[in-house]
Coordinates of C-alpha atoms and ligand atoms in Angstrom, one line a residue:
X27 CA 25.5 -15.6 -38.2
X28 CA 21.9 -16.8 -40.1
X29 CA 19.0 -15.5 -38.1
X30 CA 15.8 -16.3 -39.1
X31 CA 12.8 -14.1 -37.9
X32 CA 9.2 -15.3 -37.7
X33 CA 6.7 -12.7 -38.5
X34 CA 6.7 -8.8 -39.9
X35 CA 5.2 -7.2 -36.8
X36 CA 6.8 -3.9 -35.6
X37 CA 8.9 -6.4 -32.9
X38 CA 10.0 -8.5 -35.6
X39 CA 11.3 -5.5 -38.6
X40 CA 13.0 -3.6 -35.6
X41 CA 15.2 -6.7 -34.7
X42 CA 15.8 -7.4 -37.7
X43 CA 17.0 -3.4 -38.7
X44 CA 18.7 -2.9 -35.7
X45 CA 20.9 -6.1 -36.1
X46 CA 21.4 -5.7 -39.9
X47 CA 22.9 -1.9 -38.6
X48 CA 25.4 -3.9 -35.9
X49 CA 26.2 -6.5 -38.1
X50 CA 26.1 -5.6 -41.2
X51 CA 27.4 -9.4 -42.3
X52 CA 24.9 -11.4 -40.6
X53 CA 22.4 -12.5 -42.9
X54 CA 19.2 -11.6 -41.9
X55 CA 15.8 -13.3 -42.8
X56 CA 12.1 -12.2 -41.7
X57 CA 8.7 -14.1 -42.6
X58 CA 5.6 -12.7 -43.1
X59 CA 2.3 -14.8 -43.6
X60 CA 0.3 -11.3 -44.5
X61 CA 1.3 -9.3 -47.7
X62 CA 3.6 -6.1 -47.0
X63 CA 0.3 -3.9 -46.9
X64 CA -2.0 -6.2 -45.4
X65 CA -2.3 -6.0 -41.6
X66 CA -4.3 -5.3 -38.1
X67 CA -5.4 -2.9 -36.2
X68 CA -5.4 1.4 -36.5
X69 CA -3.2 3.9 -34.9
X70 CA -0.7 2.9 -32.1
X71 CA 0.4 5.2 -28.6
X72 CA 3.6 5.6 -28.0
X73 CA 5.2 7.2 -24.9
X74 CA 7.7 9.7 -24.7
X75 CA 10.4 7.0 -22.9
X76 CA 10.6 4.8 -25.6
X77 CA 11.5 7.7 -28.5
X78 CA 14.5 7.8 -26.7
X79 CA 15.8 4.4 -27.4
X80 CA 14.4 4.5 -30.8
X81 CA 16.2 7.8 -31.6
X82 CA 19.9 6.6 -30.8
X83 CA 19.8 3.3 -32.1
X84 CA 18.9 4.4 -35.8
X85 CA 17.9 8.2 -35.9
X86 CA 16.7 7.8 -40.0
X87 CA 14.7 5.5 -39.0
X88 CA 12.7 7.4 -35.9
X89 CA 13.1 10.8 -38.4
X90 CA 11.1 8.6 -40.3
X91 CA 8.6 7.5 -37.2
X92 CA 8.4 10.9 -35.8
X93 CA 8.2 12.6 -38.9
X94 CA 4.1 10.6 -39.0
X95 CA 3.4 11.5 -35.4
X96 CA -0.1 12.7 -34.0
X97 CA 1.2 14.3 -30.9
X98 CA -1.0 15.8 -28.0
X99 CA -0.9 16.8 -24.3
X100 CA -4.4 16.0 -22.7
X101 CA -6.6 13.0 -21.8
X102 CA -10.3 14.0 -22.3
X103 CA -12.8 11.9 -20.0
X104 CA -16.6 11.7 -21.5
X105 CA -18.8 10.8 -19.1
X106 CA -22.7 11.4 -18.1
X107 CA -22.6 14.7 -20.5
X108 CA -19.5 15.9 -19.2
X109 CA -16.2 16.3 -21.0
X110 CA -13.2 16.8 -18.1
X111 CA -10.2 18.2 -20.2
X112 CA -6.6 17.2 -18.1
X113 CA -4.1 18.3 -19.2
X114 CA -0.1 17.9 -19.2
X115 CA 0.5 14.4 -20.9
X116 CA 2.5 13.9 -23.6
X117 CA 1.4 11.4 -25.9
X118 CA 2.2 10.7 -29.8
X119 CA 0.4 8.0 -31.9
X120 CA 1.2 6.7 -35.7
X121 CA -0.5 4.5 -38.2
X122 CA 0.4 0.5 -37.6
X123 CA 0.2 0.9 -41.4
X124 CA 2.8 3.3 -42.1
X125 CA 5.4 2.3 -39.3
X126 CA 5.1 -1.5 -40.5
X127 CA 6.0 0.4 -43.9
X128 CA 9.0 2.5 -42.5
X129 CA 10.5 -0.3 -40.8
X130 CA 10.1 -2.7 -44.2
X131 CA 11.6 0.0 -45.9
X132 CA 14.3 1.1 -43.7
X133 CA 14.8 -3.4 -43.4
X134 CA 14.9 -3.6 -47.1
X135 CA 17.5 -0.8 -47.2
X136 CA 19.9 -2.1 -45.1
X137 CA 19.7 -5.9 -46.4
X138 CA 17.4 -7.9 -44.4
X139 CA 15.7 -10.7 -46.4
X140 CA 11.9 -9.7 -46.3
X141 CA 9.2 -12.5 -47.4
X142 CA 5.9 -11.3 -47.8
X143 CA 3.1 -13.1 -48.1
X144 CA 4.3 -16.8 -46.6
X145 CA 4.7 -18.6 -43.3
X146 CA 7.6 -19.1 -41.6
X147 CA 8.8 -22.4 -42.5
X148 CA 8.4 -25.3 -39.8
X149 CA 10.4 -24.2 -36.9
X150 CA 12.1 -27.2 -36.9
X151 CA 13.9 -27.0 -40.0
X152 CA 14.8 -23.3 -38.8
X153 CA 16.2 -23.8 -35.5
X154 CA 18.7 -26.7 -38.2
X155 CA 19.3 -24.4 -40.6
X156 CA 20.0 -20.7 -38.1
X157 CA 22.3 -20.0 -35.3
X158 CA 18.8 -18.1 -34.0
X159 CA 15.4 -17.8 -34.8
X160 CA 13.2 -14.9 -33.3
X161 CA 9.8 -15.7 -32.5
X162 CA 8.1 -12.2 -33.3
X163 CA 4.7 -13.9 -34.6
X164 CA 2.8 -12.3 -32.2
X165 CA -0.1 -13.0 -29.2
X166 CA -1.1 -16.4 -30.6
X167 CA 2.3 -17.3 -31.3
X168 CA 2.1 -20.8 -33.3
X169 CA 5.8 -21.2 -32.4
X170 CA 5.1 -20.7 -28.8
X171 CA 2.4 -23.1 -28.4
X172 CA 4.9 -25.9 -30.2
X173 CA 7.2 -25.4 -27.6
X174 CA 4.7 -24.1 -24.8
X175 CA 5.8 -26.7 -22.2
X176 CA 9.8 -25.8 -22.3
X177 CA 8.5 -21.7 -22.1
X178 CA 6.3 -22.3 -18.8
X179 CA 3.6 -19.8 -21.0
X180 CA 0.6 -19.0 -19.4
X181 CA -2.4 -17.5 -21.3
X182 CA -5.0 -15.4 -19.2
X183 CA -8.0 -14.2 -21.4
X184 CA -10.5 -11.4 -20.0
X185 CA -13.9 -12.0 -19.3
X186 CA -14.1 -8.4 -21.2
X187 CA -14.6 -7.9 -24.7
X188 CA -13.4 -5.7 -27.1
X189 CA -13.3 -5.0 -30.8
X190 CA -10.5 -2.0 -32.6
X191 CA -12.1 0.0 -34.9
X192 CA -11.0 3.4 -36.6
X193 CA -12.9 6.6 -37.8
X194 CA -12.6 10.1 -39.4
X195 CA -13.8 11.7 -36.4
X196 CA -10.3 13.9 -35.2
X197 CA -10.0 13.2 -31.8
X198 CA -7.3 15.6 -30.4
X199 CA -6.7 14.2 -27.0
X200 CA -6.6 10.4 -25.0
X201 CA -10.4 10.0 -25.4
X202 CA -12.3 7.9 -22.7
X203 CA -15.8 7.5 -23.2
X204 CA -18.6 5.9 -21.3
X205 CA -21.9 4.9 -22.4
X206 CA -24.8 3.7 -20.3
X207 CA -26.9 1.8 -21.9
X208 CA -30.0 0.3 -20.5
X209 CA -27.5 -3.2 -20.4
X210 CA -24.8 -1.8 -18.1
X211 CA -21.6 0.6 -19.8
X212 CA -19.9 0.1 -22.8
X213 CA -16.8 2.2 -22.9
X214 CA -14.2 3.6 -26.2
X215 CA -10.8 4.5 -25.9
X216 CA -9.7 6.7 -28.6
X217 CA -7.0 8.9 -29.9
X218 CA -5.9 10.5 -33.0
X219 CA -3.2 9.2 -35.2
X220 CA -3.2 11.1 -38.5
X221 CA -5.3 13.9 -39.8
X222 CA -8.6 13.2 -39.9
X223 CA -7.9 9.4 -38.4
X224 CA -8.4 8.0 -35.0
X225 CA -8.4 4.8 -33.3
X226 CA -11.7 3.8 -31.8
X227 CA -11.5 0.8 -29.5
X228 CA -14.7 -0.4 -28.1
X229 CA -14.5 -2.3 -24.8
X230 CA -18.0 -4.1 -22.6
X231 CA -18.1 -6.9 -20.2
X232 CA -19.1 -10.2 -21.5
X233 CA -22.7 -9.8 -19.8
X234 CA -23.6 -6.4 -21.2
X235 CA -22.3 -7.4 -24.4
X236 CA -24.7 -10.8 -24.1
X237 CA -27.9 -8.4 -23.0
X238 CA -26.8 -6.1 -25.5
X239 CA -27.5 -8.5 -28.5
X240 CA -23.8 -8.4 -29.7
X241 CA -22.8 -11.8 -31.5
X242 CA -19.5 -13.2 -32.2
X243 CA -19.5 -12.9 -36.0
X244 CA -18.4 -15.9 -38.5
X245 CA -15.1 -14.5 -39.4
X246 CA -14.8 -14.0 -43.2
X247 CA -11.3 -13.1 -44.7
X248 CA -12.5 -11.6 -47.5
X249 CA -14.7 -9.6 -45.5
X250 CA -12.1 -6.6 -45.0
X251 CA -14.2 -4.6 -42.2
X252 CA -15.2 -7.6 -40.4
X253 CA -17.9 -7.5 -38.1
X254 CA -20.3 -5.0 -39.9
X255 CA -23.4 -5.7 -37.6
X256 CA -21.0 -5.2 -34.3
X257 CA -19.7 -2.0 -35.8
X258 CA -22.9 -0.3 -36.6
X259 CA -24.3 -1.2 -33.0
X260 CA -21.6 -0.1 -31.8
X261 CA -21.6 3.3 -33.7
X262 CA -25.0 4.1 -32.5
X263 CA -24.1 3.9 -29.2
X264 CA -21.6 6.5 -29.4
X265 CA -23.4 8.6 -32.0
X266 CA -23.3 11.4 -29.9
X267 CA -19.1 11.5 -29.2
X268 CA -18.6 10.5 -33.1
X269 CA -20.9 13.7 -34.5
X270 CA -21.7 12.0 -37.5
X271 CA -18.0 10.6 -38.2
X272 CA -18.2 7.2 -39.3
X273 CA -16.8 4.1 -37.7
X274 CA -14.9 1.6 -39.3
X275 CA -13.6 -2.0 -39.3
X276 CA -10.3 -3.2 -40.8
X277 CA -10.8 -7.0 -40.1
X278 CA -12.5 -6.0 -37.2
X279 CA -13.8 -8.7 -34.6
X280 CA -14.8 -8.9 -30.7
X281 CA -11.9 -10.4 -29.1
X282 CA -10.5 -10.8 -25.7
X283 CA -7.6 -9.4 -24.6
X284 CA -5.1 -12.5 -23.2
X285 CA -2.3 -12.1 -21.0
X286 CA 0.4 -14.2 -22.0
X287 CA 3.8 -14.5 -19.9
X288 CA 6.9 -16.8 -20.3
X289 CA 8.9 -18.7 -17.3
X290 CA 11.4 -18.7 -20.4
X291 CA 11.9 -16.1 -23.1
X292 CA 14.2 -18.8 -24.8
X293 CA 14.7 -22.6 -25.6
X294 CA 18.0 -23.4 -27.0
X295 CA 18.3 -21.4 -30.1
X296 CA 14.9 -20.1 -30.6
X297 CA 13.8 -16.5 -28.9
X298 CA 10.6 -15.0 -28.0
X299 CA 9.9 -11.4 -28.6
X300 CA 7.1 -8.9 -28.3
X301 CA 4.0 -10.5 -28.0
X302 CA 4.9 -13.7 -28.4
X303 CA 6.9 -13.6 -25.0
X304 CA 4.3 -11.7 -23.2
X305 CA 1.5 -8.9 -23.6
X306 CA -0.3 -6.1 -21.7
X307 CA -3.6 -4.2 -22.0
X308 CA -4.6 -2.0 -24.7
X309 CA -5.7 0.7 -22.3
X310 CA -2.1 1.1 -21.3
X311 CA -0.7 1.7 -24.8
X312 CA 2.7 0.0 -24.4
X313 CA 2.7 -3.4 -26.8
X314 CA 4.6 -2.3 -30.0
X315 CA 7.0 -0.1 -27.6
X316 CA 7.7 -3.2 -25.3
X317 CA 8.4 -5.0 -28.8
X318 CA 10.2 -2.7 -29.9
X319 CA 12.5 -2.2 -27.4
X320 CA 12.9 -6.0 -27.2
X321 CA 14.5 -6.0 -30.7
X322 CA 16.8 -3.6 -29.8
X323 CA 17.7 -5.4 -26.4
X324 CA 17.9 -8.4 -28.0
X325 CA 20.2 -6.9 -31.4
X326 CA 22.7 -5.3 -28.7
X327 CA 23.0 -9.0 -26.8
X328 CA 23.9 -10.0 -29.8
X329 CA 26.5 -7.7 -30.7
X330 CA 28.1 -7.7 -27.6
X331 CA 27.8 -11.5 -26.4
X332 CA 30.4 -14.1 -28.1
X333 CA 27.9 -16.9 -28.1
X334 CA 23.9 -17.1 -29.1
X335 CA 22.7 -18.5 -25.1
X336 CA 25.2 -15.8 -23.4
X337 CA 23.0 -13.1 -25.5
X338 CA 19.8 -14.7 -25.6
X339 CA 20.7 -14.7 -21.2
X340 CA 21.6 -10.8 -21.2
X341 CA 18.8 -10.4 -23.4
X342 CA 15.8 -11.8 -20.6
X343 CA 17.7 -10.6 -18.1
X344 CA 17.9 -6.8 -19.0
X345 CA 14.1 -6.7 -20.8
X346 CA 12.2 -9.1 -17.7
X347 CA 11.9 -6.5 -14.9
X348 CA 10.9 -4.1 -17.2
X349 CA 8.5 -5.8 -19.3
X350 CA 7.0 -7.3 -16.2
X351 CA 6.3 -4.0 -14.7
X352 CA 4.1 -2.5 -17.4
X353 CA 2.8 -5.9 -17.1
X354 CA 1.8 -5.2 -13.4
X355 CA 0.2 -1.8 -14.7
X356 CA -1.5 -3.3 -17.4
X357 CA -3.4 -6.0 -14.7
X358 CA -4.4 -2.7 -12.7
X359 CA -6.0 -1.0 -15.6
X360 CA -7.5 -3.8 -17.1
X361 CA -9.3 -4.8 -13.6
X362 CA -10.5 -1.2 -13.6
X363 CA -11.9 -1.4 -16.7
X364 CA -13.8 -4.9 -16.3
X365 CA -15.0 -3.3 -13.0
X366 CA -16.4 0.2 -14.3
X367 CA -19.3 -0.5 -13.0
X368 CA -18.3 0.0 -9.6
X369 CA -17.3 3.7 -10.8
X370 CA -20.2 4.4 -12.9
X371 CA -22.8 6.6 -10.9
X372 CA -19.8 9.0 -9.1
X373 CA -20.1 11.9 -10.1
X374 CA -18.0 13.5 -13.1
X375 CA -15.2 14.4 -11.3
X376 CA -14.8 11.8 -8.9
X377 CA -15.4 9.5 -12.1
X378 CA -12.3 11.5 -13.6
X379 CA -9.9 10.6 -10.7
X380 CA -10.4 7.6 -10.5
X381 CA -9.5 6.6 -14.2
X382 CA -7.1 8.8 -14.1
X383 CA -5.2 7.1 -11.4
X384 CA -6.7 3.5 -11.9
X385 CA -3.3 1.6 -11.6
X386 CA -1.7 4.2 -9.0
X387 CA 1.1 5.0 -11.5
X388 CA -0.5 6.0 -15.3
X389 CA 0.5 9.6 -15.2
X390 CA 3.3 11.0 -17.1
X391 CA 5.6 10.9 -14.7
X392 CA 5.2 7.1 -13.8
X393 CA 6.1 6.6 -17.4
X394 CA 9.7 4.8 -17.7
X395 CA 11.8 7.6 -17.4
X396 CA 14.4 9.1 -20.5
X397 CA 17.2 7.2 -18.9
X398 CA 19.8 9.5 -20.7
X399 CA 22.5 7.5 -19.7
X400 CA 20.8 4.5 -20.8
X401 CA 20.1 6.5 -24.2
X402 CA 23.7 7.8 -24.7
X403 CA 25.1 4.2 -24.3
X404 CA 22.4 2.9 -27.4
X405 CA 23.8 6.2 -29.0
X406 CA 27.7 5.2 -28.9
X407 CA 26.9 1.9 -29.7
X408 CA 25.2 2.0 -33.0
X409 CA 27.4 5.2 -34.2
X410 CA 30.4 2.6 -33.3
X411 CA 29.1 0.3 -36.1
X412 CA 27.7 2.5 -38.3
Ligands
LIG515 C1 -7.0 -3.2 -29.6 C2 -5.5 -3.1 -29.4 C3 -4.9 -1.8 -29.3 C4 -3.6 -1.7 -29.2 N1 -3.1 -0.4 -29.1 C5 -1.7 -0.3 -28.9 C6 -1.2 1.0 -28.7 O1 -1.9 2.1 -28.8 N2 0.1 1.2 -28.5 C7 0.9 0.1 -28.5 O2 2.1 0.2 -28.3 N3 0.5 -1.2 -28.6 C8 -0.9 -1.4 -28.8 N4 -1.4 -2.6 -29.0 C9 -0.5 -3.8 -28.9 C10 0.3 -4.0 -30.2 O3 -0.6 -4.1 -31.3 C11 1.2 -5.3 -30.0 O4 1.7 -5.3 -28.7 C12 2.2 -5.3 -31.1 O5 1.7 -5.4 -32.3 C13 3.2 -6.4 -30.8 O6 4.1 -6.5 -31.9 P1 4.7 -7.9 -32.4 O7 5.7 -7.6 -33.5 O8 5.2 -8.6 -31.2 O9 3.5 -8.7 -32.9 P2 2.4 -8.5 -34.1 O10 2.3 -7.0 -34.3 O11 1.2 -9.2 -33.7 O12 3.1 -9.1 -35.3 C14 3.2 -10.5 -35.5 C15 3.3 -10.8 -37.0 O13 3.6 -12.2 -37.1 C16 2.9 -12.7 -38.3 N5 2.9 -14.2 -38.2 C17 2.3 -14.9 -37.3 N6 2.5 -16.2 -37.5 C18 3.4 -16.3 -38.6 C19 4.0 -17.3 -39.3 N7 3.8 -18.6 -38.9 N8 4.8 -17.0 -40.3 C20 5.0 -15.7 -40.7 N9 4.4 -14.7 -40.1 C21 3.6 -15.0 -39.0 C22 1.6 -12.0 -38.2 O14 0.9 -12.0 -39.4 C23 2.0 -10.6 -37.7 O15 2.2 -9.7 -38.8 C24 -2.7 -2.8 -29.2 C25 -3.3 -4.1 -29.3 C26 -4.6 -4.2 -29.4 C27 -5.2 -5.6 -29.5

């Protein structure tokens, strides 16, 4: 079988390594319009649930993974001088950087096709030329849109803003923090995700980020911070919770975050997966583990379906409930946060509980459970074909 894959994004590489490990005679082909070391964002969350997947379908690869992990138990809540410490979570977070890097590496090692640096060709010629092409390009999926009509997608953007940042300031815990300013309350999420590195995302309704002066900055791609003025505004704000640590950009621009969902994950022979099928709220930490665990739903279809639509059916059907879950969750907490003010004026611990428990089912617990039947069936699987 020719698969081609459109775009090097953590969904993308793991499809591509996990069906290069079941079927080791497929040819494999993944397209990148960034170059191999060239790409978004900071640090990303993962949950516990999701190592467990990762682990049995290709353990080098998650030694690898794991081997990078920030991990910590508690989710610190900064708010009107108070810090409340809660503990008993278990979180772990790892450079975007270095995991794209370990899954190009662990790609190139097992024989996928890897094409830095240029677009996907037209996905017309593709869908001729490949029994299936994957549609990993991400939130503003170009393929998508082509074919929007024949996925029923639907695109919701927040009336929220937000911008991800990084800085050297070692947070060692889930970090919310909300300032007041005399324009309403701008709140960070933040957590570590190497030594001496954290992710910083800023987050502030559209009308205190209008009183606040903020400007949607011309975007310049040689530029590699991005929004410089944003970024120091933003750093005094939270001077006091970054202690003189700086704050950075890498191609760093206010955004909003859009929900995208799918009727259809699939149109004849081409796929969506990760964000390009559907997305969920930063403050929920799920999107490269939903992609993720796509390509490895969507590599076992494959390998255990005789024909592309029987596998690209078993595929939707086993990620959908799931996916559309966290999706629910995500909607929760992202109300919550576009609705802080409400919260802002309870007192600290009152504040606490309620972001604590903002979409009824964010603690640990609520997280998908270690299915360990689930887990042992990945396991047999991928030691069948190894
Ligand atoms: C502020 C913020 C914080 C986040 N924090 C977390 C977190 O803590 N934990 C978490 O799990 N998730 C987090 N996410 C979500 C996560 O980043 C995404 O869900 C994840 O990257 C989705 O992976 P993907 O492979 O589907 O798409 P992407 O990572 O977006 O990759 C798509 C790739 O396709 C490429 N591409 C696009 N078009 C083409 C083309 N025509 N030809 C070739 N290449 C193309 C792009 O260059 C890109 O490299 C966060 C997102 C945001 C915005």
């Amino acid at each position: 079988m020719r698969i081609a894959v459109i775009g090097a994004g953590p969904g993308g590489l793991y499809t591509a390594c996990l069906v290069k490990r079941l079927r080791p005679h497929d040819v494999v082909e993944v397209w990148e319009a960034n170059a191999a070391r060239d790409t978004f964002g900071f640090g990303v969350v993962f949950s516990d649930g999701a190592l467990g997947g990762i682990e049995a379908a290709d353990p080098a690869l998650f030694e690898a993974v794991t081997a990078e992990f920030a991990r910590w138990t508690r989710i610190d809540v900064h708010y009107r001088d108070r810090t409340q410490r809660n503990e008993g979570y278990g979180f772990a977070a790892v450079s975007r950087h270095t995991l794209l890097r370990l899954l190009q590496e662990r790609c190139a090692a097992l024989g996928v096709r890897l094409h830095f640096g240029t677009p996907a060709p037209e996905v017309s010629r593709l869908r001729a030329s490949h029994d299936l092409v994957v549609a990993a390009d991400g939130v503003g999926s170009r393929t998508r849109a082509r074919y929007a009509a024949a996925f029923g997608t639907q695109r919701q953007e927040a009336g929220s803003r937000y911008m991800w940042l990084g800085t050297d300031r070692p947070f060692d815990a889930l970090t919310f923090a909300v300032v007041e300013t005399e324009h309403g309350p701008v709140q960070a999420h933040a957590y570590p995700y190497a030594p001496g590195r954290s992710t910083f995302i800023v987050e502030v309704g559209d009308a205190v980020w209008r009183a606040a002066g903020f400007r949607s900055a011309e975007r310049r791609p040689a530029d590699p911070v991005g929004d410089r003025d944003g970024i120091d505004q933003v750093a005094r704000y939270f001077s006091g919770l970054l202690d003189g640590h700086a704050l950075w950009g890498n191609r760093s621009y206010w955004g909003h975050f859009t929900a995208v969902r799918n009727r259809n994950w699939s149109h004849g022979n081409l796929v969506l997966l990760g964000d390009s099928a559907h997305t969920t709220h930063f403050s929920i930490g799920s999107g490269t583990k939903l992609a993720m665990e796509d390509g490895l739903a969507l590599a076992t279809a494959l390998h255990e379906h005789r024909t592309v639509p029987e596998a690209l059916a078993a595929y939707e059907t086993e990620r959908r409930p799931a996916v559309e879950r966290m999706q629910r969750i995500a909607l929760t907490s992202l109300e919550w946060f576009e609705n802080i003010d409400r919260c802002v004026g309870l007192p600290p611990d009152a504040f606490n509980a309620h972001l604590l428990t903002r979409s009824g089912r964010l603690t640990r617990d609520d997280l998908p459970a270690v299915d360990a039947e689930h887990v042992g069936r990945i396991r047999r699987r991928f030691a069948d074909a190894a």
